[in-house]
Amino acid sequence: MPDTLRQILASESALSSITLRGWVRTRRDSKACSFIELTDGSCFKGLQVVIDASLPCYSLMSKILTGASVEVDGDLIASPAQGQKWELQAKEVRLLGEADGTYPLQKKGHTPEFLRTIAHLRPRTNLFGSVFRVRSKMAFAVHRFFQEQGFFYAHTPIITSSDCEGAGEMFRVTTLKQGAPAKPEEDFFGRPTYLTVSGQLQGEAFACAMGNIYTFGPTFRAENSNTARHAAEFWMIEPEMAFCDLQADMTLAEENVRYLVKAMMTECPDELEFFNKFVDKELTNRLQQTLDKPFERISYTDAVDLLLKSGRSFEHPVVWGEGLQTEHERYIAEEHVKGPVTIYNYPKSIKPFYMRQNDDGKTVAAMDLLVPGIGEIIGGSQREERLDLLTEAMAKQGLDEETYRWYVDLRRYGSVPHAGYGMGFERLLMFVTGVSNIRDVIPFARTPGNAAY
RNA sequence: UCCUGAGUAGCUCAGCGGUAGAGCGGGUGGCUGUUAACCACUAGGUCGUAGGUUCGAUCCCUACCUCAGGAGCCA
């Protein structure tokens, strides 16, 4: 593989006769030379290439505009001017691919909204190049976090017939012709199938065999959600631990977030600096505090009390037994705690059948981890491991016993206490980059009415 | 899906009941080891779409489309 800018810029000393390839970010002309700002996406920084007017290739300069791809031979020398440590003194420049005046990316700033309309070109910008380098680093850090603790990576199915109750609307998967009357038994799988909304149920089967497992893969929700933090296709991380209760579940979730914040700060310093300067001026502070301050935990009941005593008038009334509204969660995370906070033990009436009933008979061992600015980043629970209580809850919520027969089997044969959670990968990325719209941390975002590219 | 706001040049925006303007980007010329370079000139727009009101609509009204922000749903 040829050298990348990242490798070259790490050099301690001048280098002679190197070759670099990349894209022209901008070009400036002087009397005796031309300056190209070259980037290749391998790192945040670019390199200034100096082309002397006496070079035969200088005639190419009129065609080398912003966006063009070039290959440059030259020497890496200490830059005599302010602004950069190194520069590349060109000996030969080859124009690989022209980009004319219609190239949409200019030297000046673009809005994220406009860049969304050119999703195929936006990774060439500082912002999106940074986001997607971070995305790669974070994905790897997710695996490292679990692998270091002996978790097994389980590939749960993308196509599934089980609805993880409460997770939302599902996309139907079928080979039946549209409009033709047909029974589900005639479909490809002989039953109705969907794109997964969660790997949890299958994850439980593996946890109840291999101990600690996690999934990390695409997840699909057909909800007509139009918000800055929902997507129809996103990636979710779902650990599931056998012999684990809610306390240990919450502890792992907190450590998980911390580990990834730490990875961001140590592995992506250039990107962090950029985000802090141009995206969110509080980002570095917030991430540092996340590492320094222990996460708070508040029970749902205490959270309701706290909201009632806050003296705040909320648009939605605070009532025990109702779900916490966004404004309530924001108040708790952003004003009361001013940092990440886990709310646990929710009323059982608002939570799905698989969550473990607490001894009070009113609540279940559920938890949500909230972070300032985004809200829920993790949702999890201890699972109901007691056969009678599980089937009772299923009946109450009107679920078809046959569909969940295999799931109930996990309680019928060698049942153990177990717990897990789901972490939204994109929401985590929003948290560590400061980027406020989920569409801007997904390479090609799928949202209602939008699947171009 | 609901509420609010916005759609004017490639981009960011200004404007106004009498058929459009700036900055950046493009082109041309000049200047300069330049740093979102600078200076001058120049090209570029059925003012989101469809109706309506009016002598006349980019501007006012209606519907629709798209986008953004907020809400619900959740990761």
XYZ file of N, CA, C and O in Angstrom, chain A residues 149-332:
736
model
N -13.227 -8.230 28.181
C -13.895 -8.796 29.354
C -14.433 -10.194 29.098
O -15.230 -10.708 29.887
N -14.012 -10.780 27.982
C -14.385 -12.164 27.714
C -15.764 -12.387 27.141
O -16.260 -13.513 27.125
N -16.411 -11.336 26.664
C -17.711 -11.501 26.008
C -17.524 -12.135 24.634
O -16.518 -11.897 23.967
N -18.507 -12.918 24.208
C -18.506 -13.469 22.851
C -19.407 -12.632 21.958
O -20.482 -12.193 22.377
N -18.956 -12.441 20.738
C -19.711 -11.666 19.754
C -20.689 -12.603 19.062
O -20.278 -13.551 18.395
N -21.973 -12.371 19.258
C -23.004 -13.229 18.677
C -23.688 -12.528 17.510
O -24.056 -11.364 17.627
N -23.811 -13.236 16.397
C -24.505 -12.670 15.236
C -25.959 -13.117 15.247
O -26.279 -14.202 14.785
N -26.807 -12.274 15.772
C -28.227 -12.600 15.798
C -28.827 -12.263 14.428
O -28.260 -11.459 13.681
N -29.953 -12.895 14.081
C -30.464 -12.753 12.711
C -30.945 -11.344 12.372
O -31.443 -10.624 13.231
N -30.769 -11.003 11.097
C -31.282 -9.735 10.567
C -32.756 -9.925 10.192
O -33.571 -9.045 10.382
N -33.050 -11.074 9.616
C -34.437 -11.396 9.281
C -35.001 -12.238 10.413
O -34.396 -13.226 10.818
N -36.141 -11.819 10.918
C -36.659 -12.503 12.085
C -38.185 -12.571 12.040
O -38.820 -11.758 11.372
N -38.729 -13.525 12.760
C -40.188 -13.594 12.841
C -40.664 -13.111 14.207
O -41.861 -13.000 14.439
N -39.712 -12.830 15.097
C -40.146 -12.413 16.424
C -40.089 -10.904 16.598
O -39.139 -10.237 16.200
N -41.148 -10.400 17.156
C -41.264 -8.981 17.420
C -40.795 -8.745 18.845
O -41.378 -9.241 19.787
N -39.707 -7.991 18.996
C -39.255 -7.679 20.349
C -40.167 -6.598 20.888
O -39.942 -5.414 20.715
N -41.225 -7.038 21.497
C -42.339 -6.197 21.923
C -41.904 -4.839 22.465
O -41.034 -4.741 23.303
N -42.529 -3.817 21.962
C -42.254 -2.487 22.484
C -41.144 -1.763 21.744
O -40.896 -0.603 21.988
N -40.484 -2.463 20.839
C -39.358 -1.832 20.161
C -39.803 -0.986 18.975
O -39.037 -0.184 18.469
N -41.021 -1.178 18.505
C -41.495 -0.320 17.421
C -41.964 -1.081 16.207
O -41.889 -2.311 16.157
N -42.437 -0.328 15.209
C -42.944 -0.914 13.971
C -41.833 -1.623 13.216
O -40.674 -1.230 13.286
N -42.227 -2.693 12.468
C -41.214 -3.481 11.764
C -41.371 -3.395 10.250
O -42.473 -3.244 9.734
N -40.261 -3.544 9.544
C -40.283 -3.645 8.088
C -40.574 -5.092 7.716
O -39.898 -6.011 8.194
N -41.515 -5.289 6.839
C -41.870 -6.626 6.400
C -40.846 -7.107 5.370
O -40.423 -6.357 4.505
N -40.461 -8.370 5.478
C -39.594 -8.996 4.482
C -40.402 -10.080 3.786
O -40.912 -10.992 4.441
N -40.546 -9.967 2.465
C -41.372 -10.946 1.753
C -40.918 -11.112 0.320
O -40.303 -10.216 -0.254
N -41.215 -12.276 -0.248
C -40.986 -12.486 -1.678
C -42.317 -12.591 -2.406
O -42.346 -12.859 -3.604
N -43.404 -12.407 -1.678
C -44.735 -12.456 -2.306
C -44.897 -11.248 -3.228
O -44.423 -10.159 -2.918
N -45.578 -11.468 -4.351
C -45.805 -10.366 -5.291
C -46.828 -9.397 -4.719
O -47.827 -9.818 -4.132
N -46.558 -8.138 -4.951
C -47.456 -7.113 -4.425
C -48.832 -7.230 -5.061
O -48.954 -7.448 -6.256
N -49.848 -7.139 -4.256
C -51.207 -7.142 -4.770
C -51.805 -8.527 -4.947
O -53.023 -8.685 -4.956
N -50.945 -9.537 -5.093
C -51.473 -10.889 -5.283
C -51.909 -11.465 -3.940
O -51.159 -11.388 -2.971
N -53.102 -12.004 -3.875
C -53.536 -12.575 -2.604
C -52.725 -13.837 -2.288
O -52.564 -14.708 -3.146
N -52.191 -13.885 -1.099
C -51.383 -15.045 -0.726
C -51.385 -15.183 0.785
O -51.503 -14.205 1.518
N -51.278 -16.426 1.253
C -51.219 -16.668 2.681
C -49.771 -16.587 3.146
O -48.860 -16.876 2.369
N -49.560 -16.221 4.420
C -48.196 -16.162 4.942
C -47.457 -17.495 4.761
O -46.237 -17.489 4.545
N -48.207 -18.609 4.788
C -47.547 -19.923 4.649
C -46.907 -20.088 3.280
O -46.043 -20.922 3.080
N -47.372 -19.298 2.301
C -46.827 -19.405 0.944
C -45.597 -18.523 0.768
O -44.972 -18.534 -0.286
N -45.280 -17.734 1.789
C -44.142 -16.823 1.676
C -42.827 -17.599 1.824
O -42.818 -18.773 2.213
N -41.736 -16.942 1.528
C -40.418 -17.584 1.482
C -40.101 -18.409 2.731
O -39.627 -19.533 2.646
N -40.383 -17.855 3.876
C -40.044 -18.558 5.119
C -41.222 -19.333 5.701
O -41.113 -19.890 6.797
N -42.335 -19.307 4.988
C -43.507 -20.030 5.465
C -44.211 -19.352 6.622
O -45.075 -19.942 7.282
N -43.844 -18.131 6.882
C -44.471 -17.341 7.942
C -44.112 -15.877 7.719
O -43.183 -15.581 6.971
N -44.806 -14.966 8.364
C -44.448 -13.553 8.198
C -43.064 -13.280 8.791
O -42.761 -13.754 9.890
N -42.244 -12.551 8.081
C -40.908 -12.214 8.595
C -40.647 -10.718 8.439
O -41.260 -10.053 7.609
N -39.692 -10.247 9.236
C -39.437 -8.817 9.329
C -37.940 -8.574 9.479
O -37.180 -9.500 9.787
N -37.530 -7.329 9.283
C -36.159 -6.950 9.632
C -36.117 -6.749 11.147
O -37.040 -6.202 11.734
N -35.039 -7.181 11.736
C -34.972 -7.181 13.203
C -35.071 -5.777 13.809
O -34.534 -4.815 13.268
N -35.785 -5.685 14.921
C -35.799 -4.445 15.693
C -34.905 -4.577 16.922
O -34.670 -3.603 17.634
N -34.422 -5.785 17.166
C -33.555 -6.032 18.307
C -33.097 -7.483 18.265
O -33.857 -8.366 17.889
N -31.853 -7.705 18.655
C -31.356 -9.075 18.714
C -31.482 -9.663 20.112
O -30.940 -10.725 20.408
N -32.211 -8.942 20.955
C -32.232 -9.306 22.374
C -32.710 -10.722 22.657
O -32.076 -11.466 23.415
N -33.848 -11.100 22.054
C -34.420 -12.403 22.396
C -33.466 -13.539 22.025
O -33.234 -14.452 22.811
N -32.878 -13.429 20.828
C -31.893 -14.433 20.435
C -30.617 -14.298 21.273
O -29.955 -15.301 21.565
N -30.290 -13.063 21.633
C -29.128 -12.825 22.490
C -29.289 -13.535 23.825
O -28.336 -14.087 24.377
N -30.510 -13.534 24.352
C -30.765 -14.218 25.622
C -30.472 -15.711 25.502
O -29.921 -16.320 26.428
N -30.859 -16.278 24.347
C -30.610 -17.714 24.155
C -29.115 -18.011 24.218
O -28.688 -19.015 24.800
N -28.323 -17.125 23.650
C -26.877 -17.348 23.648
C -26.235 -17.045 25.004
O -25.288 -17.721 25.402
N -26.763 -16.038 25.683
C -26.248 -15.745 27.024
C -26.535 -16.932 27.945
O -25.712 -17.297 28.787
N -27.689 -17.549 27.754
C -28.073 -18.686 28.586
C -27.403 -19.964 28.109
O -27.929 -21.074 28.278
N -26.277 -19.808 27.452
C -25.489 -20.937 26.990
C -24.002 -20.630 27.075
O -23.196 -21.472 27.432
N -23.648 -19.384 26.770
C -22.239 -19.018 26.700
C -21.844 -17.986 27.740
O -20.702 -17.536 27.761
N -22.784 -17.572 28.582
C -22.458 -16.627 29.646
C -22.660 -15.188 29.222
O -23.764 -14.669 29.265
N -21.566 -14.557 28.803
C -21.650 -13.152 28.413
C -21.465 -13.008 26.908
O -20.434 -13.420 26.368
N -22.447 -12.428 26.276
C -22.360 -12.230 24.825
C -22.753 -10.791 24.495
O -23.336 -10.079 25.312
N -22.433 -10.371 23.269
C -22.950 -9.078 22.800
C -23.221 -9.184 21.310
O -22.628 -10.012 20.613
N -24.131 -8.373 20.859
C -24.373 -8.256 19.431
C -23.986 -6.832 19.040
O -23.960 -5.929 19.863
N -23.660 -6.632 17.797
C -23.372 -5.292 17.296
C -23.680 -5.335 15.808
O -22.901 -5.868 15.036
N -24.840 -4.833 15.466
C -25.229 -4.918 14.070
C -26.363 -3.988 13.734
O -26.829 -3.224 14.582
N -26.802 -4.027 12.478
C -27.858 -3.124 12.032
C -29.211 -3.490 12.619
O -29.481 -4.660 12.892
N -30.020 -2.513 12.831
C -31.330 -2.651 13.449
C -32.286 -1.761 12.668
O -31.882 -0.720 12.182
N -33.525 -2.198 12.544
C -34.457 -1.490 11.663
C -35.760 -1.176 12.378
O -36.347 -2.045 13.021
N -36.187 0.055 12.266
C -37.466 0.454 12.860
C -38.266 1.218 11.804
O -37.772 2.188 11.235
N -39.483 0.763 11.587
C -40.335 1.390 10.566
C -41.198 2.501 11.142
O -42.219 2.868 10.561
N -40.800 3.039 12.268
C -41.542 4.143 12.863
C -41.449 5.373 11.975
O -40.395 5.654 11.411
N -42.532 6.110 11.872
C -42.485 7.377 11.140
C -41.956 8.465 12.064
O -42.660 9.393 12.428
N -40.701 8.314 12.436
C -40.071 9.262 13.360
C -39.304 10.311 12.584
O -38.464 9.973 11.770
N -39.603 11.547 12.847
C -38.870 12.637 12.208
C -38.205 13.480 13.279
O -38.678 14.555 13.614
N -37.123 12.980 13.798
C -36.397 13.727 14.817
C -34.908 13.647 14.521
O -34.477 12.892 13.657
N -34.160 14.438 15.257
C -32.710 14.475 15.054
C -32.032 13.250 15.656
O -30.831 13.073 15.499
N -32.779 12.389 16.355
C -32.121 11.246 16.998
C -32.757 9.896 16.689
O -32.540 8.925 17.396
N -33.556 9.848 15.604
C -34.122 8.570 15.174
C -33.768 8.291 13.716
O -33.807 9.191 12.890
N -33.464 7.039 13.419
C -33.237 6.634 12.042
C -33.939 5.297 11.829
O -34.173 4.552 12.780
N -34.278 5.014 10.574
C -34.976 3.767 10.270
C -33.994 2.594 10.275
O -34.379 1.453 10.480
N -32.719 2.899 10.008
C -31.674 1.876 10.044
C -30.539 2.416 10.898
O -30.007 3.482 10.603
N -30.212 1.722 11.949
C -29.132 2.179 12.811
C -28.419 0.962 13.386
O -28.858 -0.171 13.198
N -27.323 1.212 14.048
C -26.544 0.095 14.607
C -26.703 0.084 16.113
O -26.663 1.132 16.766
N -26.903 -1.118 16.631
C -27.143 -1.218 18.063
C -26.203 -2.259 18.665
O -25.877 -3.261 18.039
N -25.790 -1.958 19.873
C -24.908 -2.844 20.619
C -25.744 -3.437 21.741
O -26.331 -2.695 22.526
N -25.842 -4.755 21.802
C -26.704 -5.371 22.805
C -25.980 -6.483 23.565
O -25.950 -7.626 23.112
N -25.400 -6.149 24.717
C -24.832 -7.194 25.542
C -25.930 -7.915 26.313
O -26.973 -7.326 26.602
N -25.684 -9.167 26.619
C -26.629 -9.944 27.420
C -25.795 -10.841 28.326
O -24.898 -11.539 27.855
N -26.055 -10.782 29.640
C -25.208 -11.485 30.591
C -26.020 -12.466 31.439
O -27.004 -12.078 32.060
N -25.562 -13.696 31.469
C -26.192 -14.676 32.354
C -25.692 -14.437 33.780
O -24.603 -13.904 33.985
N -26.487 -14.863 34.758
C -26.128 -14.703 36.176
C -25.835 -13.237 36.490
O -24.830 -12.900 37.103
N -26.716 -12.374 36.029
C -26.476 -10.932 36.156
C -27.772 -10.253 36.565
O -28.843 -10.587 36.066
N -27.658 -9.315 37.501
C -28.856 -8.571 37.910
C -28.803 -7.134 37.397
O -27.866 -6.749 36.701
N -29.818 -6.354 37.753
C -29.913 -4.997 37.219
C -28.729 -4.134 37.659
O -28.236 -3.310 36.885
N -28.273 -4.303 38.909
C -27.156 -3.499 39.404
C -25.927 -3.691 38.526
O -25.290 -2.730 38.096
N -25.585 -4.947 38.268
C -24.409 -5.237 37.447
C -24.618 -4.774 36.012
O -23.678 -4.341 35.337
N -25.858 -4.850 35.560
C -26.213 -4.388 34.213
C -25.937 -2.889 34.089
O -25.320 -2.429 33.126
N -26.370 -2.135 35.094
C -26.163 -0.686 35.073
C -24.681 -0.348 35.148
O -24.211 0.570 34.472
N -23.962 -1.113 35.956
C -22.531 -0.860 36.092
C -21.814 -1.076 34.754
O -20.981 -0.263 34.342
N -22.184 -2.158 34.074
C -21.552 -2.416 32.776
C -21.884 -1.298 31.786
O -21.017 -0.844 31.031
N -23.128 -0.856 31.799
C -23.548 0.208 30.879
C -22.729 1.473 31.116
O -22.266 2.124 30.181
N -22.536 1.806 32.371
C -21.765 3.000 32.700
C -20.308 2.847 32.265
O -19.722 3.767 31.680
N -19.755 1.680 32.540
C -18.361 1.446 32.137
C -18.220 1.468 30.626
O -17.222 1.928 30.072
N -19.246 0.964 29.965
C -19.268 0.933 28.505
C -19.167 2.351 27.939
O -18.325 2.640 27.078
N -19.997 3.238 28.447
C -19.990 4.623 27.969
C -18.644 5.272 28.270
O -18.026 5.909 27.414
N -18.165 5.079 29.490
C -16.872 5.658 29.890
C -15.729 5.193 29.005
O -14.888 5.964 28.591
N -15.720 3.900 28.729
C -14.642 3.311 27.930
C -14.600 3.966 26.545
O -13.540 4.290 26.027
N -15.794 4.163 25.986
C -15.859 4.709 24.636
C -15.514 6.203 24.621
O -14.881 6.686 23.677
N -15.891 6.916 25.665
C -15.513 8.325 25.764
C -13.998 8.438 25.869
O -13.353 9.257 25.223
N -13.430 7.565 26.677
C -11.970 7.538 26.840
C -11.288 7.250 25.497
O -10.287 7.876 25.146
N -11.833 6.301 24.764
C -11.270 5.953 23.456
C -11.322 7.147 22.517
O -10.364 7.441 21.787
N -12.425 7.858 22.558
C -12.560 9.058 21.717
C -11.451 10.049 22.047
O -10.794 10.599 21.162
N -11.252 10.289 23.340
C -10.307 11.317 23.745
C -8.859 10.932 23.472
O -8.033 11.790 23.156
N -8.545 9.655 23.566
C -7.152 9.265 23.371
C -6.831 8.917 21.916
O -5.708 9.108 21.475
N -7.835 8.441 21.183
C -7.539 7.975 19.821
C -7.873 8.973 18.729
O -7.434 8.819 17.594
N -8.687 9.967 19.034
C -9.099 10.922 18.002
C -8.892 12.365 18.450
O -9.819 13.184 18.382
N -7.681 12.717 18.909
C -7.477 14.071 19.453
C -7.689 15.181 18.426
O -8.249 16.226 18.754
N -7.259 14.972 17.192
C -7.409 16.022 16.178
C -8.889 16.273 15.877
O -9.329 17.411 15.739
N -9.635 15.173 15.762
C -11.061 15.291 15.477
C -11.780 15.950 16.653
O -12.636 16.811 16.465
N -11.392 15.554 17.869
C -12.014 16.140 19.054
C -11.793 17.650 19.092
O -12.706 18.430 19.361
N -10.570 18.053 18.787
C -10.248 19.482 18.779
C -11.116 20.223 17.764
O -11.641 21.305 18.020
N -11.269 19.605 16.605
C -12.095 20.204 15.553
C -13.563 20.309 15.987
O -14.194 21.361 15.861
N -14.109 19.218 16.522
C -15.507 19.228 16.972
C -15.703 20.284 18.070
O -16.701 20.989 18.092
N -14.738 20.353 18.958
C -14.861 21.288 20.067
C -14.850 22.729 19.576
O -15.498 23.597 20.139
N -14.118 22.967 18.502
C -13.989 24.327 17.977
C -15.182 24.722 17.109
O -15.689 25.827 17.204
N -15.636 23.792 16.264
C -16.631 24.171 15.259
C -18.023 23.573 15.461
O -18.972 23.988 14.813
N -18.143 22.546 16.293
C -19.444 21.876 16.422
C -20.073 22.135 17.787
O -21.243 22.483 17.882
N -19.300 21.975 18.840
C -19.843 22.111 20.182
C -18.721 22.514 21.135
O -17.852 21.708 21.465
N -18.752 23.781 21.557
C -17.648 24.317 22.338
C -17.530 23.711 23.741
O -16.546 23.899 24.431
N -18.567 23.005 24.159
C -18.547 22.386 25.490
C -18.136 20.914 25.441
O -18.098 20.229 26.460
N -17.867 20.427 24.232
C -17.680 18.984 24.057
C -16.569 18.404 24.923
O -16.781 17.452 25.678
N -15.374 18.969 24.836
C -14.248 18.419 25.576
C -14.530 18.422 27.076
O -14.281 17.432 27.770
N -15.078 19.546 27.559
C -15.435 19.628 28.975
C -16.403 18.536 29.378
O -16.238 17.883 30.410
N -17.413 18.350 28.554
C -18.448 17.385 28.889
C -17.880 15.961 28.905
O -18.182 15.167 29.790
N -17.043 15.666 27.936
C -16.462 14.325 27.885
C -15.522 14.104 29.070
O -15.512 13.028 29.679
N -14.752 15.138 29.396
C -13.840 15.014 30.529
C -14.607 14.780 31.825
O -14.228 13.947 32.640
N -15.722 15.499 31.983
C -16.531 15.322 33.184
C -17.139 13.929 33.256
O -17.317 13.361 34.329
N -17.454 13.401 32.084
C -18.006 12.053 32.025
C -17.009 11.048 32.586
O -17.375 10.059 33.220
N -15.734 11.320 32.359
C -14.702 10.427 32.876
C -14.441 10.676 34.366
O -14.182 9.744 35.130
N -14.527 11.944 34.767
C -14.138 12.305 36.132
C -15.219 12.038 37.172
O -14.920 11.662 38.299
N -16.462 12.304 36.790
C -17.556 12.247 37.758
C -18.262 10.893 37.691
O -18.557 10.421 36.608
N -18.565 10.280 38.854
C -19.334 9.034 38.808
C -20.740 9.307 38.259
O -21.302 10.361 38.526
N -21.287 8.362 37.495
C -22.635 8.520 36.956
C -23.639 8.416 38.095
O -23.481 7.611 38.997
N -24.674 9.227 38.025
C -25.706 9.127 39.046
C -26.742 8.080 38.673
O -26.948 7.783 37.501
N -27.359 7.513 39.713
C -28.473 6.591 39.509
C -29.657 7.089 40.325
O -29.499 7.418 41.501
N -30.802 7.147 39.702
C -32.011 7.612 40.381
C -33.144 6.655 40.026
O -33.340 6.346 38.848
N -33.859 6.202 41.023
C -34.986 5.320 40.716
C -36.091 6.153 40.074
O -36.185 7.363 40.283
N -36.911 5.479 39.298
C -38.014 6.162 38.627
C -38.875 6.917 39.650
O -39.250 8.072 39.435
N -39.152 6.261 40.764
C -39.997 6.877 41.792
C -39.351 8.150 42.346
O -40.005 9.177 42.495
N -38.040 8.081 42.608
C -37.329 9.274 43.077
C -37.294 10.349 41.991
O -37.348 11.549 42.286
N -37.187 9.915 40.748
C -37.157 10.877 39.637
C -38.474 11.633 39.565
O -38.495 12.850 39.355
N -39.568 10.915 39.750
C -40.882 11.564 39.720
C -40.979 12.575 40.867
O -41.404 13.718 40.666
N -40.530 12.179 42.062
C -40.531 13.085 43.218
C -39.722 14.344 42.928
O -40.144 15.467 43.178
N -38.565 14.096 42.399
C -37.623 15.186 42.100
C -38.235 16.172 41.097
O -38.102 17.387 41.236
N -38.937 15.633 40.117
C -39.575 16.496 39.118
C -40.721 17.284 39.744
O -40.893 18.472 39.481
N -41.476 16.588 40.611
C -42.608 17.259 41.251
C -42.126 18.381 42.168
O -42.758 19.419 42.286
N -40.961 18.149 42.803
C -40.438 19.146 43.743
C -39.561 20.193 43.069
O -39.018 21.070 43.732
N -39.366 20.069 41.752
C -38.436 20.963 41.057
C -38.959 22.388 40.966
O -38.205 23.319 40.718
N -40.273 22.550 41.148
C -40.833 23.880 41.005
C -40.993 24.282 39.555
O -41.376 25.409 39.249
N -40.672 23.370 38.673
C -40.789 23.632 37.251
C -42.210 23.363 36.772
O -42.850 22.443 37.241
N -42.662 24.173 35.842
C -43.930 23.809 35.212
C -43.599 23.156 33.872
O -42.988 23.762 33.007
N -43.967 21.882 33.773
C -43.704 21.143 32.548
C -44.955 21.133 31.677
O -46.079 21.200 32.178
N -44.721 21.037 30.398
C -45.847 20.982 29.463
C -46.682 19.727 29.715
O -47.899 19.756 29.681
N -45.979 18.604 29.939
C -46.670 17.356 30.271
C -46.598 17.153 31.780
O -45.526 17.271 32.357
N -47.723 16.862 32.390
C -47.714 16.687 33.840
C -46.877 15.475 34.247
O -46.744 14.509 33.493
N -46.293 15.577 35.417
C -45.501 14.477 35.962
C -46.430 13.602 36.797
O -47.004 14.059 37.777
N -46.602 12.367 36.374
C -47.509 11.454 37.064
C -46.828 10.099 37.231
O -46.323 9.550 36.256
N -46.809 9.576 38.458
C -46.243 8.249 38.675
C -47.067 7.238 37.891
O -48.306 7.234 37.962
N -46.374 6.406 37.101
C -47.092 5.418 36.310
C -47.112 5.772 34.833
O -47.428 4.941 33.989
N -46.758 7.030 34.526
C -46.647 7.452 33.132
C -45.171 7.479 32.762
O -44.309 7.625 33.617
N -44.909 7.395 31.465
C -43.534 7.476 31.006
C -42.973 8.871 31.220
O -43.727 9.830 31.290
N -41.653 8.948 31.372
C -41.024 10.263 31.491
C -40.969 10.896 30.102
O -40.562 10.259 29.139
N -41.400 12.138 30.016
C -41.362 12.854 28.740
C -39.950 13.378 28.493
O -39.153 13.519 29.421
N -39.691 13.709 27.231
C -38.384 14.249 26.880
C -38.010 15.438 27.765
O -36.884 15.545 28.245
N -38.969 16.339 27.991
C -38.670 17.520 28.813
C -38.284 17.120 30.242
O -37.451 17.766 30.864
N -38.882 16.021 30.735
C -38.539 15.541 32.070
C -37.124 14.968 32.086
O -36.326 15.261 32.974
N -36.850 14.151 31.077
C -35.510 13.550 30.999
C -34.435 14.622 30.840
O -33.363 14.545 31.432
N -34.749 15.617 30.020
C -33.772 16.691 29.797
C -33.505 17.447 31.098
O -32.362 17.787 31.399
N -34.568 17.710 31.831
C -34.390 18.430 33.092
C -33.466 17.641 34.022
O -32.549 18.195 34.630
N -33.725 16.351 34.120
C -32.935 15.526 35.034
C -31.473 15.463 34.596
O -30.556 15.700 35.390
